[in-house]
CSV table of C-alpha atoms in Angstrom, one decimal:
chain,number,residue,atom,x,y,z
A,1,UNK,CA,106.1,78.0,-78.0
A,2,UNK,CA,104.1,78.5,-81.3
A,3,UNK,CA,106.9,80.3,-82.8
A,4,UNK,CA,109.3,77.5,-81.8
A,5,UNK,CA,107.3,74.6,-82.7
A,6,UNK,CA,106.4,76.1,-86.6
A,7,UNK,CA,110.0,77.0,-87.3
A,8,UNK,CA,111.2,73.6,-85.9
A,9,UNK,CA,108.7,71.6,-87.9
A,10,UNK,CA,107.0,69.7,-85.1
A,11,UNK,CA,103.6,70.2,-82.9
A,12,UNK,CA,103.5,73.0,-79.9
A,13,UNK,CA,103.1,69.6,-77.7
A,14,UNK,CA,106.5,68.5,-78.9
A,15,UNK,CA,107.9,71.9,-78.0
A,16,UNK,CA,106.4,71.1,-74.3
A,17,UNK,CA,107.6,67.9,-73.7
A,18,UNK,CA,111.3,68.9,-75.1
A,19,UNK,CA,110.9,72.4,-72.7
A,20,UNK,CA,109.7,70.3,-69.4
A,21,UNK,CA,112.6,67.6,-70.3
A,22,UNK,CA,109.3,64.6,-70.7
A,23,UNK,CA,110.1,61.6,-72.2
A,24,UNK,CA,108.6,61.0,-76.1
A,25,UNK,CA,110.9,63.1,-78.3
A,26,UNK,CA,113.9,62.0,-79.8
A,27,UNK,CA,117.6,63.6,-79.2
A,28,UNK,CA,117.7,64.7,-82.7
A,29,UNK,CA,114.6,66.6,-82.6
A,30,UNK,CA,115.5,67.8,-78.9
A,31,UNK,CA,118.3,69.1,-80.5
A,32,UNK,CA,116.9,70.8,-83.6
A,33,UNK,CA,114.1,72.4,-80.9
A,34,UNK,CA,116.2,73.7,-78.1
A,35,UNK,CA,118.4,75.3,-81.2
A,36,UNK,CA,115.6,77.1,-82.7
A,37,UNK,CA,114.6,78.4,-79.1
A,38,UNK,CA,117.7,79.5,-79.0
A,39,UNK,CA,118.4,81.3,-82.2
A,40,UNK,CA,114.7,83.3,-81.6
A,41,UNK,CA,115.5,83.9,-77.8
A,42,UNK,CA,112.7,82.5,-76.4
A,43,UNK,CA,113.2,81.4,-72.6
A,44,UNK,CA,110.2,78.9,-71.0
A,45,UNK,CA,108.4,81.4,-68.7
A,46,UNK,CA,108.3,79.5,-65.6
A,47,UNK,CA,105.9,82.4,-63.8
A,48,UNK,CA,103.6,81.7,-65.8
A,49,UNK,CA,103.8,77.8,-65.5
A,50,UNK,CA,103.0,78.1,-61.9
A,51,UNK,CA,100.7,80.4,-62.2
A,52,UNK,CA,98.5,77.9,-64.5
A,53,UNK,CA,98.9,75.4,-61.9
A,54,UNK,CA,97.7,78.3,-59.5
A,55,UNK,CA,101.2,78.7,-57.7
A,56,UNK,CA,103.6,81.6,-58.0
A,57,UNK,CA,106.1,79.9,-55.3
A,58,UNK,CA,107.5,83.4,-54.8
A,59,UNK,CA,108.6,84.9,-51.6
A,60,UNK,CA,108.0,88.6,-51.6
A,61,UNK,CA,110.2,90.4,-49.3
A,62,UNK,CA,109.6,94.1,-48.3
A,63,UNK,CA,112.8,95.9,-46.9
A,64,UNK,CA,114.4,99.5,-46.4
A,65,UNK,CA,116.2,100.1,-48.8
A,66,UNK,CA,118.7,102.4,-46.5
A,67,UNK,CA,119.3,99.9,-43.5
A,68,UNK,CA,122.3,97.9,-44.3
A,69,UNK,CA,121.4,95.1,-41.8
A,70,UNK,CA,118.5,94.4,-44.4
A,71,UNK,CA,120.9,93.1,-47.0
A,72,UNK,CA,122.4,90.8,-44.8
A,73,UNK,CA,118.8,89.3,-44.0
A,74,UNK,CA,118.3,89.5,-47.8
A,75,UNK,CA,121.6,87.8,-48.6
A,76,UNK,CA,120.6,84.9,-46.0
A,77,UNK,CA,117.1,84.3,-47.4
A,78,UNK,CA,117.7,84.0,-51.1
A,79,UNK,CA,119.6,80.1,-50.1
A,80,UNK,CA,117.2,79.0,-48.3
A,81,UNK,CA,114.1,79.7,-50.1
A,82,UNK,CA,115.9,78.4,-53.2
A,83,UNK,CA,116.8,75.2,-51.2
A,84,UNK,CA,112.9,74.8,-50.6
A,85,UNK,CA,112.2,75.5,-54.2
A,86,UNK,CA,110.9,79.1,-54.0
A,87,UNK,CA,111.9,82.6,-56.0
A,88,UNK,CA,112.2,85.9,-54.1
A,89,UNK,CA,111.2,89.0,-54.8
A,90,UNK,CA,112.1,91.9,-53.5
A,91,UNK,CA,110.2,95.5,-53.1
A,92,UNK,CA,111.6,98.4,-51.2
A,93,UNK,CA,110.7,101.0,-49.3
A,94,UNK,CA,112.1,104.5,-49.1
A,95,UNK,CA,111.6,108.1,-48.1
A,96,UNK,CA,109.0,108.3,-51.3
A,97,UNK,CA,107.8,105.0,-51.3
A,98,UNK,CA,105.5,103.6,-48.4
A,99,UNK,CA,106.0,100.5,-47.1
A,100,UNK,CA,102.1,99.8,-47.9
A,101,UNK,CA,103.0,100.7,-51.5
A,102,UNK,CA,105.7,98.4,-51.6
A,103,UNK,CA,103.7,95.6,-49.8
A,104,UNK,CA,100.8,96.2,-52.6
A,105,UNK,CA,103.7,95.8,-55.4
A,106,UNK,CA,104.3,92.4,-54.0
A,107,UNK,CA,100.7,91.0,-53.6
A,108,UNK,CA,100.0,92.6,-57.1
A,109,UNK,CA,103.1,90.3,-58.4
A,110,UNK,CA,101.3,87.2,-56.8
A,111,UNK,CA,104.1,86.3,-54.0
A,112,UNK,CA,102.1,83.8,-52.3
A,113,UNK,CA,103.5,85.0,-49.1
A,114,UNK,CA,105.4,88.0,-47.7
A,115,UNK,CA,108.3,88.9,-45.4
A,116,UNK,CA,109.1,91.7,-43.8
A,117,UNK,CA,111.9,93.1,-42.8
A,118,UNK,CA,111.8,95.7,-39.7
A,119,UNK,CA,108.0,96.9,-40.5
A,120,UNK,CA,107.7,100.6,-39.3
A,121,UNK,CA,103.9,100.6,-40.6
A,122,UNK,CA,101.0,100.7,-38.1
A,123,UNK,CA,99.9,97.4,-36.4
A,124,UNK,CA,96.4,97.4,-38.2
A,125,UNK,CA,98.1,97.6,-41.7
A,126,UNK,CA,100.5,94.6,-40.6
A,127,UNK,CA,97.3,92.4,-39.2
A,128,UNK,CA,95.4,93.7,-42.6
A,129,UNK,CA,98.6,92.3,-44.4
A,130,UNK,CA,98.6,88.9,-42.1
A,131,UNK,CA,95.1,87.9,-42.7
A,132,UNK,CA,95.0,88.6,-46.6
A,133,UNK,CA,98.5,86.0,-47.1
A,134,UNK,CA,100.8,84.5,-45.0
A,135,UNK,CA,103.4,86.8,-43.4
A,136,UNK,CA,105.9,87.0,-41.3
A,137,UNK,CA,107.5,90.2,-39.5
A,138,UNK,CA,110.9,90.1,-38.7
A,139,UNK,CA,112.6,92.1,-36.6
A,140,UNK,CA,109.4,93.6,-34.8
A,141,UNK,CA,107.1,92.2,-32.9
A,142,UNK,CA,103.5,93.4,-33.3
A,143,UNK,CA,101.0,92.1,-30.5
A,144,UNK,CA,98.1,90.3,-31.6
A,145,UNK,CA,98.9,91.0,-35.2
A,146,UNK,CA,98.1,87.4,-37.4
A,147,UNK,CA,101.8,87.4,-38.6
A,148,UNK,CA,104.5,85.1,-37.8
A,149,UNK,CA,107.3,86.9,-35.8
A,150,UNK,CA,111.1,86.2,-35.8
A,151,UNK,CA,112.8,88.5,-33.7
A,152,UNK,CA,116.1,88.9,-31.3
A,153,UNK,CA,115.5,89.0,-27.6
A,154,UNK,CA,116.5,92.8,-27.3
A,155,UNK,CA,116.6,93.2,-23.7
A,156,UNK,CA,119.4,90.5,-23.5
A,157,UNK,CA,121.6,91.9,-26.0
A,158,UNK,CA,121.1,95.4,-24.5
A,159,UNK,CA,122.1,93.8,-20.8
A,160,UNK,CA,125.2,92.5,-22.3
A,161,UNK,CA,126.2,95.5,-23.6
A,162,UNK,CA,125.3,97.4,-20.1
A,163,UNK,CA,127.4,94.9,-18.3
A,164,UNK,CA,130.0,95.1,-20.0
A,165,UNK,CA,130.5,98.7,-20.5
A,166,UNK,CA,130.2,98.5,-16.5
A,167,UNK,CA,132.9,95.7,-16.1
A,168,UNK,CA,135.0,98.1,-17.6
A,169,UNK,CA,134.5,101.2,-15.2
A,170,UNK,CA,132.0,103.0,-17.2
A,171,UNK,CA,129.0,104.7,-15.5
A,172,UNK,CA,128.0,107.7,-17.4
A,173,UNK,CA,126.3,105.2,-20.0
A,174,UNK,CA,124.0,107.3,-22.7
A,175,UNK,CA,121.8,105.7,-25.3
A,176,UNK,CA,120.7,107.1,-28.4
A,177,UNK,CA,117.1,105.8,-28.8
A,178,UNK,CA,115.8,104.3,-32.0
A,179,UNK,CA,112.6,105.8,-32.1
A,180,UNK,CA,109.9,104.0,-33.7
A,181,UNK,CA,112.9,101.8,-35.5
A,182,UNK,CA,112.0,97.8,-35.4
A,183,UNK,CA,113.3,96.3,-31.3
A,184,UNK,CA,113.6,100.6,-30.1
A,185,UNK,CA,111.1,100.1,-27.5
A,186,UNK,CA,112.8,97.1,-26.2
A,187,UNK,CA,116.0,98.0,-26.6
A,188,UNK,CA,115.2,101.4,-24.4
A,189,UNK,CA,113.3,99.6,-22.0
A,190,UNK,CA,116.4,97.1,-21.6
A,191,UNK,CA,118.2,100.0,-21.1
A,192,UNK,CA,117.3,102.3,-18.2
A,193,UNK,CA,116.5,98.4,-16.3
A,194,UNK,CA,120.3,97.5,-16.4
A,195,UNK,CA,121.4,101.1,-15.3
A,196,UNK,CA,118.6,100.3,-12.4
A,197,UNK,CA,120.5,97.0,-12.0
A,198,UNK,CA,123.5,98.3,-11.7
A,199,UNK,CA,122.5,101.1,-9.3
A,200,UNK,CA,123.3,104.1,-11.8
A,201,UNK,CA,119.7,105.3,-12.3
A,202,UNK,CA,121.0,108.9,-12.1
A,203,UNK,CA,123.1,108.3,-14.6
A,204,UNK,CA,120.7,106.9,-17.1
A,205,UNK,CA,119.9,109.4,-20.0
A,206,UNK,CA,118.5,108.8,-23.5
A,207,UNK,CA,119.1,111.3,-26.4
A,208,UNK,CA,116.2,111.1,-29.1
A,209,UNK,CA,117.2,109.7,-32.3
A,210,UNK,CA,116.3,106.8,-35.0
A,211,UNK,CA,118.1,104.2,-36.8
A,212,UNK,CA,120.7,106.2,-38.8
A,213,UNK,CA,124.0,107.7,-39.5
A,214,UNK,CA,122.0,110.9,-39.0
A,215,UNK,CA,120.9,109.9,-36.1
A,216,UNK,CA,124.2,109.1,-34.4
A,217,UNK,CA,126.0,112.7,-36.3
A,218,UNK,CA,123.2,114.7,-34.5
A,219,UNK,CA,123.5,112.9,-30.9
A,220,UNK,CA,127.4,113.4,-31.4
A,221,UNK,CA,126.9,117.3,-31.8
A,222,UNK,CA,124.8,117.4,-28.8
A,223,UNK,CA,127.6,116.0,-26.8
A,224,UNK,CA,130.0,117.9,-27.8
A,225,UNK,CA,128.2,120.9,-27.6
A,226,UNK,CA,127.6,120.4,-24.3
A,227,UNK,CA,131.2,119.3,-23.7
A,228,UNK,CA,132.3,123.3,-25.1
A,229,UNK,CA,129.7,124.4,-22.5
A,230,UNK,CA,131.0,122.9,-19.3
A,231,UNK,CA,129.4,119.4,-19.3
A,232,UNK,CA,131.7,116.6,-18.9
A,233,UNK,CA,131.0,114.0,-22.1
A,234,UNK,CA,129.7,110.3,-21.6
A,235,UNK,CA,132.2,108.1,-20.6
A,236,UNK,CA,130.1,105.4,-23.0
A,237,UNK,CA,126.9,105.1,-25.9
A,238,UNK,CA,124.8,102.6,-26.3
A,239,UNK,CA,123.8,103.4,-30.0
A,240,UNK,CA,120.4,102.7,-31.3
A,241,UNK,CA,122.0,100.4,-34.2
A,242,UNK,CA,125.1,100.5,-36.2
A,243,UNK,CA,124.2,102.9,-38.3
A,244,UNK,CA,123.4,105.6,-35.8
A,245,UNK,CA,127.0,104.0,-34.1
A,246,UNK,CA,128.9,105.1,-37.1
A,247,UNK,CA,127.1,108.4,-37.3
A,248,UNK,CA,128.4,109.1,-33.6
A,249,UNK,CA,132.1,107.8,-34.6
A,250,UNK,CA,131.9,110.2,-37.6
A,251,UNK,CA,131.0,113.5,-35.2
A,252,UNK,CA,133.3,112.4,-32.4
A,253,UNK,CA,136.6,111.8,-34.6
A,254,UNK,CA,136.0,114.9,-36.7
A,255,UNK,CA,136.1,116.9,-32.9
A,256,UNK,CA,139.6,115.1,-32.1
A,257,UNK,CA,137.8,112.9,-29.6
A,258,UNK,CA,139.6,109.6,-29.1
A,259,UNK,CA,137.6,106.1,-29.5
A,260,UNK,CA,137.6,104.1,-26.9
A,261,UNK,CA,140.4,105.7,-24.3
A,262,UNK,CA,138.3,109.0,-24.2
A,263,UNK,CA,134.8,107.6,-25.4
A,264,UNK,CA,133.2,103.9,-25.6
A,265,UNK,CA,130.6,103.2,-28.2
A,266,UNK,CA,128.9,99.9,-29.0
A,267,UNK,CA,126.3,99.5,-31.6
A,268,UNK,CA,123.5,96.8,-32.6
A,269,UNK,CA,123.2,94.4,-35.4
A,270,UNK,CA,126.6,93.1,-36.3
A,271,UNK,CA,125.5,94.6,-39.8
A,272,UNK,CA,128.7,94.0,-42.5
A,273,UNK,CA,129.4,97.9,-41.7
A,274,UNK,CA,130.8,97.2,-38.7
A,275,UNK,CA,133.4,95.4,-40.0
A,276,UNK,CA,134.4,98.1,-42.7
A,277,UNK,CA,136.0,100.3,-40.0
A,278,UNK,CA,139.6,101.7,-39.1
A,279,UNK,CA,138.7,100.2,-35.5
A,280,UNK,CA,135.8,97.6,-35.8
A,281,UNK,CA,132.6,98.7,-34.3
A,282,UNK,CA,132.0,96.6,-31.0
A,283,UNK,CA,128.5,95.5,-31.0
A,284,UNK,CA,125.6,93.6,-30.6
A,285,UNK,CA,125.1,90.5,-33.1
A,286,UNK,CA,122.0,89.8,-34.4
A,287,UNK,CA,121.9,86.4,-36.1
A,288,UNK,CA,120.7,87.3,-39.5
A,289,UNK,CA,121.0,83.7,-41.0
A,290,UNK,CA,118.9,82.3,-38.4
A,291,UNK,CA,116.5,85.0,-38.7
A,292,UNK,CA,116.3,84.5,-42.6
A,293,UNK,CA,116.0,80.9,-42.4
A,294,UNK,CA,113.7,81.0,-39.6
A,295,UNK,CA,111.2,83.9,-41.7
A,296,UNK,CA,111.5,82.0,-44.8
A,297,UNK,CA,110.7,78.0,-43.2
A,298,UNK,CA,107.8,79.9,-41.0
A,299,UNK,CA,106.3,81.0,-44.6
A,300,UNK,CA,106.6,78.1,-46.4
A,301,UNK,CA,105.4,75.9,-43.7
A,302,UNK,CA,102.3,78.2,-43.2
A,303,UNK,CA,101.7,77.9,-47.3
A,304,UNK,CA,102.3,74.4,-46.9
A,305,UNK,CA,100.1,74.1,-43.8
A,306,UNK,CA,97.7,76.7,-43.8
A,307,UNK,CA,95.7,75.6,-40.4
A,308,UNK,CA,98.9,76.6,-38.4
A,309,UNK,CA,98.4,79.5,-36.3
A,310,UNK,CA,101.3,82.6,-36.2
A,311,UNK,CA,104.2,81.5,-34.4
A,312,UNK,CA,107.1,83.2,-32.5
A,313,UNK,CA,111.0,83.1,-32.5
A,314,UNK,CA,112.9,84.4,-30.3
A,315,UNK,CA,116.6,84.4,-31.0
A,316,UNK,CA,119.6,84.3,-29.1
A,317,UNK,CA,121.4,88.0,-29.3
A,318,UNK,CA,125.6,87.8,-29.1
A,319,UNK,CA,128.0,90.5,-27.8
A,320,UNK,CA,130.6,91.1,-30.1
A,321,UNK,CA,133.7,92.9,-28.8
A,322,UNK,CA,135.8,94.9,-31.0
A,323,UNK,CA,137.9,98.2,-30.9
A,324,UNK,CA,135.6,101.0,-29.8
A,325,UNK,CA,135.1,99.7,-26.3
A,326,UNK,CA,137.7,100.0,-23.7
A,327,UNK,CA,138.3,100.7,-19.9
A,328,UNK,CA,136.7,104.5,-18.6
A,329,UNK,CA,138.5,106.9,-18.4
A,330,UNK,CA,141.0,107.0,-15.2
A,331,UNK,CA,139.5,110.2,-14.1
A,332,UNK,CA,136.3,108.7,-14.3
A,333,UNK,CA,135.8,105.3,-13.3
């Protein structure tokens, strides 16, 4: 500003009023400022604006890099906290990079509060997190923790999925588990209580996996290696996520197996992936606009508000039918 206001001939003050739009400078020397700005390249640094006033109004929001159902949280946030006057920032995590490293990034920057998107870190890190700034966790739910939570109610969409893979004749229903992935207890739990429900208790079976294509490539080898060895394939799979669904599409179509008239799979999300498909990917929506606008209003209303406690929201989970789910097999059902 310094710079500006010497080579435009007028005071720094000038430079202010003109760069905060203030009344008490002419057009002309508006003009003649903004133009000098300009031909030096100097851009008001807003940061540092709020920061005097001792407010970053940033969002930081740690994510997995990997999980595709993250960018379509991260897409859905960016409106909303704009349309309440805050800036996002975003830190990821990955195979090299913690998720404690990447929440440190974010405190270091100043985000006056953090979201979190499908934590895999240990509950005392997350309630560490909660009581140092405001947070909110979305996709898991962490007992006790002093975080807000915005999550889907798992066990519903998991029940819809079971029903309907029973409406249509199936009853050798597998699930490939999540493992510690965000909703995996849940989801599991969900699981082997509609196979109860529907009397198929011996035919409930989970194969060990985790929330990706991995994941579901693995669990499809399993199958069909059992398959060359005598043992008849699932009839249907419950897939962790939609990751881990397309995985499992990937090893069964590469064997010749037919999706759905020999093999049923539905996944979990709704993620833009499933949409990208020869056959789209029947599956369990999870809203992620709602969730986004729910994580970032629960932030800014706690920054706004700090003596409310952590609050919870459960939202409504949709089954979305597509192309991979038919009837069983005749010889089956």
């Amino acid at each position: 500003m310094a710079d500006v206001a010497a080579k435009a001939g007028v005071s720094r003050a000038l430079v202010s009023i003109v760069f905060r739009n203030q009344p008490g400078a002419s057009e002309e020397t508006r003009e003649r400022v903004l133009k000098v700005a300009d031909e030096i390249g100097y851009r008001p640094d807003s940061a540092a604006r709020l920061l005097a006033r001792g407010r970053s109004r940033t969002l930081g929001v740690m994510f997995t890099v990997q999980q595709t159902f993250h960018t379509n949280l991260i897409e859905a946030i960016y409106p909303e906290a704009e349309r309440l006057g805050y800036e996002v920032l975003l830190s990821g995590s990955t195979r090299s990079r913690s998720e404690e490293k990447a929440v440190e990034a974010l405190l270091s920057h100043r985000c006056e509060a953090l979201i979190l998107l499908g934590s895999f870190a240990e509950p005392a890190f997350l309630h560490d997190v909660g009581r140092r700034t405001v947070a909110v966790s979305v996709g898991r739910r962490i007992p006790h923790a002093h975080v807000d939570f915005v999550h889907t109610a798992e066990g519903k969409g998991v029940r819809q999925a079971t029903d309907h893979l029973v409406e249509l004749g199936h009853r050798r229903i597998v699930h490939i588990d999540g493992g510690r992935g965000p909703g995996s207890v849940e989801r599991r739990r969900a699981y082997r209580a509609a196979m109860r429900r529907h009397g198929l208790e011996a035919e409930v079976r989970v194969i060990p996996g985790d929330h990706t294509e991995a994941s579901g490539i693995e669990a499809g080898r399993v199958l069909l290696a059992e398959r060359d060895q005598g043992r008849p394939l699932p009839t249907a799979v419950l897939a962790g996520n939609d990751r881990c669904a397309m995985g499992l599409l990937m090893s069964l179509t590469r064997a010749g197996v037919e999706v759905p008239r020999d093999l049923s799979v539905v996944g979990y999300d709704d993620s833009h992936l499933s949409h990208l498909m020869p056959i789209g990917l029947t599956t369990v929506r999870q809203d992620s606009v709602l969730m986004a606008e729910h994580a970032v209003r629960y932030a800014v209303e706690r920054l706004e508000n700090p003596e409310l406690q952590p609050r919870e929201a459960v939202l409504e989970p949709k089954l979305v039918i597509r192309g991979t789910s038919g009837p069983a097999p005749k010889d089956t059902a």
